[in-house]
C-alpha cells in the first residue's frame, strides 16, 4: 500500500466550478501535511500547509481528518490558471524528507 | 532573490556511463534534499543533507547512487553505471534549516539513459 494515495484524475471542470480533491495517508503518526502544486514540466511549489483546524487561503480550503487519515483540498471559483497537478504531501514521523502522493491532475476549461 | 538552480537542465547519456547532477541551493539554506520524479508519479525522496553531512540517505535505491555536499552549499548527485530505469527528473530542494518543512524546489535535471 502506498503511503499517500490520491485519485490521479484528470478532473475536468468548467471555469467557476468548485472542485475537491481528497488524499489518504497510511501512517497515523504522520506529523505535517501539505498541498503542493506542480505545473506541467515544472517543479513542485508549496500551495498551502494543512492544519487540523482547517485553513483557508483565498479560494483554497484545506482540511485534515486525523481520525480517518485523509486530507482534502477545495478550490472554489476555478480559474483557467488553476490547471495543474496537485500533490498531497505528508511528513512522516522522524523524517525531514517529504512523502508525496502521485498527484491529481486538474484541467479547468473555458 | 535567486532560487534553487540545477545543472544541466537536460542530460542524455548511454547505459553504463557515469553522470553528475549539480544543485545550487538558496543562499543560507542549510538543508538540502534530492528527489527523483518519474512520469506520472510524485517526487520520491533520495537523500537529505543538513550542512555537509548526509543526515538521511535511506532513499538511495542502490550503491550506484551517491551524493556529496562538501562545503555545505552546492551538492552533486553522482550515478555510476547508469541504467535505463534511472531515467527520470532529478529534483533538488532546499529549506532554511532542517526543522522547516517548506522546501523550495529547483527546476530539475531531466536524465535520459539510452
PDB file of C-alpha atoms in Angstrom:
ATOM      1  CA  UNK A   1       0.000   0.000   0.000  1.00  0.00           C
ATOM      2  CA  UNK A   2       1.331   3.455  -0.883  1.00  0.00           C
ATOM      3  CA  UNK A   3       1.980   5.825   1.994  1.00  0.00           C
ATOM      4  CA  UNK A   4      -0.002   8.604   0.326  1.00  0.00           C
ATOM      5  CA  UNK A   5      -2.780   7.835  -2.140  1.00  0.00           C
ATOM      6  CA  UNK A   6      -4.574  10.192  -4.480  1.00  0.00           C
ATOM      7  CA  UNK A   7      -7.038   9.846  -7.317  1.00  0.00           C
ATOM      8  CA  UNK A   8      -4.928  10.657 -10.412  1.00  0.00           C
ATOM      9  CA  UNK A   9      -7.859  12.276 -12.243  1.00  0.00           C
ATOM     10  CA  UNK A  10      -7.972  14.106 -14.508  1.00  0.00           C
ATOM     11  CA  UNK A  11     -10.681  16.290 -13.122  1.00  0.00           C
ATOM     12  CA  UNK A  12     -12.109  18.325 -16.000  1.00  0.00           C
ATOM     13  CA  UNK A  13     -14.198  21.228 -14.702  1.00  0.00           C
ATOM     14  CA  UNK A  14     -15.582  24.436 -16.220  1.00  0.00           C
ATOM     15  CA  UNK A  15     -14.372  27.826 -15.123  1.00  0.00           C
ATOM     16  CA  UNK A  16     -16.142  28.962 -11.987  1.00  0.00           C
ATOM     17  CA  UNK A  17     -16.776  25.451 -10.710  1.00  0.00           C
ATOM     18  CA  UNK A  18     -15.933  24.192  -7.253  1.00  0.00           C
ATOM     19  CA  UNK A  19     -13.746  21.108  -7.161  1.00  0.00           C
ATOM     20  CA  UNK A  20     -12.494  18.973  -4.286  1.00  0.00           C
ATOM     21  CA  UNK A  21      -9.616  16.528  -4.044  1.00  0.00           C
ATOM     22  CA  UNK A  22      -9.023  14.003  -1.321  1.00  0.00           C
ATOM     23  CA  UNK A  23      -5.955  12.095  -0.326  1.00  0.00           C
ATOM     24  CA  UNK A  24      -5.379   9.361   2.246  1.00  0.00           C
ATOM     25  CA  UNK A  25      -2.235   8.540   4.168  1.00  0.00           C
ATOM     26  CA  UNK A  26      -1.311   5.262   5.811  1.00  0.00           C
ATOM     27  CA  UNK A  27       0.872   6.266   8.770  1.00  0.00           C
ATOM     28  CA  UNK A  28      -1.287   7.510  11.624  1.00  0.00           C
ATOM     29  CA  UNK A  29       1.759   9.113  13.260  1.00  0.00           C
ATOM     30  CA  UNK A  30       2.305  11.477  10.326  1.00  0.00           C
ATOM     31  CA  UNK A  31       3.024  14.941  11.589  1.00  0.00           C
ATOM     32  CA  UNK A  32       2.733  17.583   8.915  1.00  0.00           C
ATOM     33  CA  UNK A  33       0.610  17.850   5.807  1.00  0.00           C
ATOM     34  CA  UNK A  34       0.774  19.987   2.705  1.00  0.00           C
ATOM     35  CA  UNK A  35      -0.623  20.540  -0.741  1.00  0.00           C
ATOM     36  CA  UNK A  36       1.919  21.306  -3.449  1.00  0.00           C
ATOM     37  CA  UNK A  37       1.082  22.425  -6.957  1.00  0.00           C
ATOM     38  CA  UNK A  38       3.055  21.295  -9.999  1.00  0.00           C
ATOM     39  CA  UNK A  39       2.612  22.766 -13.458  1.00  0.00           C
ATOM     40  CA  UNK A  40       3.495  20.674 -16.485  1.00  0.00           C
ATOM     41  CA  UNK A  41       7.277  20.131 -16.704  1.00  0.00           C
ATOM     42  CA  UNK A  42       7.879  22.486 -13.774  1.00  0.00           C
ATOM     43  CA  UNK A  43       8.965  21.994 -10.195  1.00  0.00           C
ATOM     44  CA  UNK A  44       6.511  21.482  -7.309  1.00  0.00           C
ATOM     45  CA  UNK A  45       5.628  24.603  -5.323  1.00  0.00           C
ATOM     46  CA  UNK A  46       4.009  24.806  -1.920  1.00  0.00           C
ATOM     47  CA  UNK A  47       0.342  25.736  -2.209  1.00  0.00           C
ATOM     48  CA  UNK A  48      -0.589  25.524   1.437  1.00  0.00           C
ATOM     49  CA  UNK A  49       0.016  23.720   4.677  1.00  0.00           C
ATOM     50  CA  UNK A  50      -2.861  21.758   6.181  1.00  0.00           C
ATOM     51  CA  UNK A  51      -3.813  22.132   9.819  1.00  0.00           C
ATOM     52  CA  UNK A  52      -6.148  20.085  11.988  1.00  0.00           C
ATOM     53  CA  UNK A  53      -8.446  23.060  12.426  1.00  0.00           C
ATOM     54  CA  UNK A  54      -8.667  23.551   8.662  1.00  0.00           C
ATOM     55  CA  UNK A  55      -7.312  26.570   6.868  1.00  0.00           C
ATOM     56  CA  UNK A  56      -8.276  28.805   4.020  1.00  0.00           C
ATOM     57  CA  UNK A  57      -6.261  30.887   1.600  1.00  0.00           C
ATOM     58  CA  UNK A  58      -8.448  32.843  -0.767  1.00  0.00           C
ATOM     59  CA  UNK A  59     -10.302  30.377  -2.980  1.00  0.00           C
ATOM     60  CA  UNK A  60      -8.475  27.402  -1.484  1.00  0.00           C
ATOM     61  CA  UNK A  61      -9.527  25.495   1.640  1.00  0.00           C
ATOM     62  CA  UNK A  62      -7.586  22.606   3.105  1.00  0.00           C
ATOM     63  CA  UNK A  63      -8.773  20.220   5.799  1.00  0.00           C
ATOM     64  CA  UNK A  64      -7.262  17.366   7.741  1.00  0.00           C
ATOM     65  CA  UNK A  65      -9.151  14.478   9.289  1.00  0.00           C
ATOM     66  CA  UNK A  66      -6.710  12.619  11.529  1.00  0.00           C
ATOM     67  CA  UNK A  67      -9.226  10.006  12.627  1.00  0.00           C
ATOM     68  CA  UNK A  68      -9.872   8.916   9.044  1.00  0.00           C
ATOM     69  CA  UNK A  69      -6.373   9.795   7.843  1.00  0.00           C
ATOM     70  CA  UNK A  70      -7.390  11.922   4.938  1.00  0.00           C
ATOM     71  CA  UNK A  71      -6.648  15.389   3.679  1.00  0.00           C
ATOM     72  CA  UNK A  72      -8.787  17.448   1.369  1.00  0.00           C
ATOM     73  CA  UNK A  73      -8.361  20.472  -0.870  1.00  0.00           C
ATOM     74  CA  UNK A  74     -11.319  22.526  -2.044  1.00  0.00           C
ATOM     75  CA  UNK A  75     -10.955  25.050  -4.851  1.00  0.00           C
ATOM     76  CA  UNK A  76     -13.809  27.499  -5.335  1.00  0.00           C
ATOM     77  CA  UNK A  77     -14.496  29.585  -8.446  1.00  0.00           C
ATOM     78  CA  UNK A  78     -11.931  27.678 -10.536  1.00  0.00           C
ATOM     79  CA  UNK A  79      -9.741  29.694 -12.903  1.00  0.00           C
ATOM     80  CA  UNK A  80      -8.010  28.516 -16.062  1.00  0.00           C
ATOM     81  CA  UNK A  81      -4.735  29.184 -14.257  1.00  0.00           C
ATOM     82  CA  UNK A  82      -5.631  26.577 -11.623  1.00  0.00           C
ATOM     83  CA  UNK A  83      -4.972  23.854 -14.204  1.00  0.00           C
ATOM     84  CA  UNK A  84      -2.085  21.839 -12.761  1.00  0.00           C
ATOM     85  CA  UNK A  85      -1.282  18.688 -10.821  1.00  0.00           C
ATOM     86  CA  UNK A  86      -1.978  18.888  -7.099  1.00  0.00           C
ATOM     87  CA  UNK A  87       0.322  16.821  -4.922  1.00  0.00           C
ATOM     88  CA  UNK A  88      -0.703  15.667  -1.464  1.00  0.00           C
ATOM     89  CA  UNK A  89       2.342  15.651   0.803  1.00  0.00           C
ATOM     90  CA  UNK A  90       2.952  14.168   4.223  1.00  0.00           C
ATOM     91  CA  UNK A  91       5.846  14.383   6.628  1.00  0.00           C
ATOM     92  CA  UNK A  92       6.407  11.016   8.291  1.00  0.00           C
ATOM     93  CA  UNK A  93       7.466  10.878  11.947  1.00  0.00           C
ATOM     94  CA  UNK A  94      11.195  11.294  12.475  1.00  0.00           C
ATOM     95  CA  UNK A  95      11.824  12.198   8.835  1.00  0.00           C
ATOM     96  CA  UNK A  96      12.769  15.533   7.306  1.00  0.00           C
ATOM     97  CA  UNK A  97      12.008  14.340   3.808  1.00  0.00           C
ATOM     98  CA  UNK A  98       8.557  14.795   2.348  1.00  0.00           C
ATOM     99  CA  UNK A  99       6.450  11.895   1.112  1.00  0.00           C
ATOM    100  CA  UNK A 100       4.422  12.749  -1.970  1.00  0.00           C
ATOM    101  CA  UNK A 101       1.319  11.255  -3.466  1.00  0.00           C
ATOM    102  CA  UNK A 102       1.235  10.684  -7.214  1.00  0.00           C
ATOM    103  CA  UNK A 103      -0.831  13.806  -7.751  1.00  0.00           C
ATOM    104  CA  UNK A 104      -4.281  14.689  -9.025  1.00  0.00           C
ATOM    105  CA  UNK A 105      -4.490  16.449 -12.356  1.00  0.00           C
ATOM    106  CA  UNK A 106      -6.943  19.319 -12.714  1.00  0.00           C
ATOM    107  CA  UNK A 107      -7.937  20.785 -16.067  1.00  0.00           C
ATOM    108  CA  UNK A 108     -10.137  23.883 -15.918  1.00  0.00           C
ATOM    109  CA  UNK A 109     -11.895  24.502 -19.198  1.00  0.00           C
ATOM    110  CA  UNK A 110     -13.276  27.765 -20.599  1.00  0.00           C
TER     111      UNK A 110
ATOM    112  CA  UNK B   1      16.223  36.555  -4.809  1.00  0.00           C
ATOM    113  CA  UNK B   2      17.764  33.601  -6.578  1.00  0.00           C
ATOM    114  CA  UNK B   3      16.011  30.287  -6.194  1.00  0.00           C
ATOM    115  CA  UNK B   4      17.408  26.770  -6.304  1.00  0.00           C
ATOM    116  CA  UNK B   5      19.319  26.147  -9.511  1.00  0.00           C
ATOM    117  CA  UNK B   6      20.191  22.843 -11.103  1.00  0.00           C
ATOM    118  CA  UNK B   7      22.521  21.949 -13.934  1.00  0.00           C
ATOM    119  CA  UNK B   8      22.309  20.611 -16.513  1.00  0.00           C
ATOM    120  CA  UNK B   9      18.623  21.034 -17.278  1.00  0.00           C
ATOM    121  CA  UNK B  10      18.755  18.006 -19.567  1.00  0.00           C
ATOM    122  CA  UNK B  11      21.233  15.157 -19.736  1.00  0.00           C
ATOM    123  CA  UNK B  12      21.231  12.302 -22.223  1.00  0.00           C
ATOM    124  CA  UNK B  13      23.674   9.508 -21.563  1.00  0.00           C
ATOM    125  CA  UNK B  14      24.300   5.976 -22.668  1.00  0.00           C
ATOM    126  CA  UNK B  15      23.628   2.977 -20.483  1.00  0.00           C
ATOM    127  CA  UNK B  16      26.655   2.208 -18.354  1.00  0.00           C
ATOM    128  CA  UNK B  17      28.022   5.757 -18.273  1.00  0.00           C
ATOM    129  CA  UNK B  18      28.663   7.915 -15.205  1.00  0.00           C
ATOM    130  CA  UNK B  19      26.752  11.175 -14.653  1.00  0.00           C
ATOM    131  CA  UNK B  20      26.909  14.057 -12.210  1.00  0.00           C
ATOM    132  CA  UNK B  21      23.987  16.353 -11.488  1.00  0.00           C
ATOM    133  CA  UNK B  22      24.538  19.634  -9.690  1.00  0.00           C
ATOM    134  CA  UNK B  23      22.333  21.576  -7.288  1.00  0.00           C
ATOM    135  CA  UNK B  24      22.907  25.110  -6.022  1.00  0.00           C
ATOM    136  CA  UNK B  25      20.507  25.778  -3.129  1.00  0.00           C
ATOM    137  CA  UNK B  26      19.115  29.088  -1.962  1.00  0.00           C
ATOM    138  CA  UNK B  27      21.857  31.024  -0.212  1.00  0.00           C
ATOM    139  CA  UNK B  28      21.879  30.396   3.521  1.00  0.00           C
ATOM    140  CA  UNK B  29      19.701  27.282   3.373  1.00  0.00           C
ATOM    141  CA  UNK B  30      21.339  24.586   5.448  1.00  0.00           C
ATOM    142  CA  UNK B  31      19.028  21.706   4.493  1.00  0.00           C
ATOM    143  CA  UNK B  32      19.229  20.195   1.011  1.00  0.00           C
ATOM    144  CA  UNK B  33      17.209  17.330  -0.457  1.00  0.00           C
ATOM    145  CA  UNK B  34      17.373  15.245  -3.604  1.00  0.00           C
ATOM    146  CA  UNK B  35      14.240  13.658  -5.058  1.00  0.00           C
ATOM    147  CA  UNK B  36      13.557  11.696  -8.216  1.00  0.00           C
ATOM    148  CA  UNK B  37      10.329  12.000 -10.186  1.00  0.00           C
ATOM    149  CA  UNK B  38       9.208   9.507 -12.816  1.00  0.00           C
ATOM    150  CA  UNK B  39       6.436  10.250 -15.273  1.00  0.00           C
ATOM    151  CA  UNK B  40       3.019  10.245 -13.636  1.00  0.00           C
ATOM    152  CA  UNK B  41       4.430   9.907 -10.134  1.00  0.00           C
ATOM    153  CA  UNK B  42       5.144  12.289  -7.299  1.00  0.00           C
ATOM    154  CA  UNK B  43       8.718  13.072  -6.285  1.00  0.00           C
ATOM    155  CA  UNK B  44      10.433  10.233  -4.444  1.00  0.00           C
ATOM    156  CA  UNK B  45      12.973  11.044  -1.722  1.00  0.00           C
ATOM    157  CA  UNK B  46      16.614  10.079  -2.276  1.00  0.00           C
ATOM    158  CA  UNK B  47      18.839  11.848   0.265  1.00  0.00           C
ATOM    159  CA  UNK B  48      18.827  14.727   2.759  1.00  0.00           C
ATOM    160  CA  UNK B  49      21.806  16.856   3.828  1.00  0.00           C
ATOM    161  CA  UNK B  50      21.972  19.019   6.916  1.00  0.00           C
ATOM    162  CA  UNK B  51      25.064  21.125   6.355  1.00  0.00           C
ATOM    163  CA  UNK B  52      27.829  18.988   4.890  1.00  0.00           C
ATOM    164  CA  UNK B  53      26.646  15.644   6.195  1.00  0.00           C
ATOM    165  CA  UNK B  54      24.086  13.251   4.792  1.00  0.00           C
ATOM    166  CA  UNK B  55      21.527  13.068   7.586  1.00  0.00           C
ATOM    167  CA  UNK B  56      19.268  10.578   5.790  1.00  0.00           C
ATOM    168  CA  UNK B  57      20.283   8.570   2.714  1.00  0.00           C
ATOM    169  CA  UNK B  58      17.606   5.913   3.099  1.00  0.00           C
ATOM    170  CA  UNK B  59      16.035   6.762  -0.255  1.00  0.00           C
ATOM    171  CA  UNK B  60      19.074   5.998  -2.401  1.00  0.00           C
ATOM    172  CA  UNK B  61      17.990   2.975  -4.455  1.00  0.00           C
ATOM    173  CA  UNK B  62      21.370   1.211  -4.537  1.00  0.00           C
ATOM    174  CA  UNK B  63      25.112   1.794  -4.275  1.00  0.00           C
ATOM    175  CA  UNK B  64      25.322   3.216  -7.792  1.00  0.00           C
ATOM    176  CA  UNK B  65      23.890   6.433  -6.384  1.00  0.00           C
ATOM    177  CA  UNK B  66      25.982   8.765  -4.251  1.00  0.00           C
ATOM    178  CA  UNK B  67      25.734  12.431  -3.293  1.00  0.00           C
ATOM    179  CA  UNK B  68      28.082  14.941  -1.705  1.00  0.00           C
ATOM    180  CA  UNK B  69      27.866  18.435  -0.292  1.00  0.00           C
ATOM    181  CA  UNK B  70      31.463  19.158   0.739  1.00  0.00           C
ATOM    182  CA  UNK B  71      31.142  22.811   1.728  1.00  0.00           C
ATOM    183  CA  UNK B  72      27.559  22.812   2.904  1.00  0.00           C
ATOM    184  CA  UNK B  73      26.153  24.633  -0.113  1.00  0.00           C
ATOM    185  CA  UNK B  74      26.384  23.107  -3.615  1.00  0.00           C
ATOM    186  CA  UNK B  75      25.572  19.408  -3.869  1.00  0.00           C
ATOM    187  CA  UNK B  76      26.364  16.860  -6.554  1.00  0.00           C
ATOM    188  CA  UNK B  77      24.376  13.690  -7.166  1.00  0.00           C
ATOM    189  CA  UNK B  78      26.515  11.032  -8.814  1.00  0.00           C
ATOM    190  CA  UNK B  79      25.176   7.993 -10.640  1.00  0.00           C
ATOM    191  CA  UNK B  80      27.530   5.229 -11.729  1.00  0.00           C
ATOM    192  CA  UNK B  81      26.865   2.624 -14.432  1.00  0.00           C
ATOM    193  CA  UNK B  82      23.591   4.252 -15.413  1.00  0.00           C
ATOM    194  CA  UNK B  83      20.649   2.047 -16.345  1.00  0.00           C
ATOM    195  CA  UNK B  84      17.590   2.855 -18.460  1.00  0.00           C
ATOM    196  CA  UNK B  85      15.485   2.693 -15.296  1.00  0.00           C
ATOM    197  CA  UNK B  86      17.409   5.681 -13.927  1.00  0.00           C
ATOM    198  CA  UNK B  87      15.695   7.913 -16.493  1.00  0.00           C
ATOM    199  CA  UNK B  88      13.662  10.484 -14.556  1.00  0.00           C
ATOM    200  CA  UNK B  89      13.642  14.113 -13.460  1.00  0.00           C
ATOM    201  CA  UNK B  90      16.019  14.650 -10.560  1.00  0.00           C
ATOM    202  CA  UNK B  91      14.799  17.438  -8.307  1.00  0.00           C
ATOM    203  CA  UNK B  92      16.766  19.275  -5.674  1.00  0.00           C
ATOM    204  CA  UNK B  93      15.123  21.231  -2.847  1.00  0.00           C
ATOM    205  CA  UNK B  94      16.418  23.338  -0.006  1.00  0.00           C
ATOM    206  CA  UNK B  95      14.987  24.759   3.190  1.00  0.00           C
ATOM    207  CA  UNK B  96      16.310  27.294   5.702  1.00  0.00           C
ATOM    208  CA  UNK B  97      17.063  24.649   8.295  1.00  0.00           C
ATOM    209  CA  UNK B  98      16.210  21.054   8.998  1.00  0.00           C
ATOM    210  CA  UNK B  99      13.248  21.968  11.129  1.00  0.00           C
ATOM    211  CA  UNK B 100      11.495  23.899   8.402  1.00  0.00           C
ATOM    212  CA  UNK B 101       9.223  21.717   6.326  1.00  0.00           C
ATOM    213  CA  UNK B 102       8.658  24.160   3.494  1.00  0.00           C
ATOM    214  CA  UNK B 103      11.004  23.024   0.778  1.00  0.00           C
ATOM    215  CA  UNK B 104      11.874  25.112  -2.252  1.00  0.00           C
ATOM    216  CA  UNK B 105      12.440  23.077  -5.371  1.00  0.00           C
ATOM    217  CA  UNK B 106      14.751  23.673  -8.284  1.00  0.00           C
ATOM    218  CA  UNK B 107      13.632  23.165 -11.900  1.00  0.00           C
ATOM    219  CA  UNK B 108      15.149  19.692 -12.029  1.00  0.00           C
ATOM    220  CA  UNK B 109      17.503  17.813 -14.322  1.00  0.00           C
ATOM    221  CA  UNK B 110      15.816  15.573 -16.864  1.00  0.00           C
ATOM    222  CA  UNK B 111      18.039  12.493 -17.207  1.00  0.00           C
ATOM    223  CA  UNK B 112      17.559  10.157 -20.142  1.00  0.00           C
ATOM    224  CA  UNK B 113      19.557   6.947 -20.298  1.00  0.00           C
ATOM    225  CA  UNK B 114      19.567   5.388 -23.768  1.00  0.00           C
TER     226      UNK B 114
END
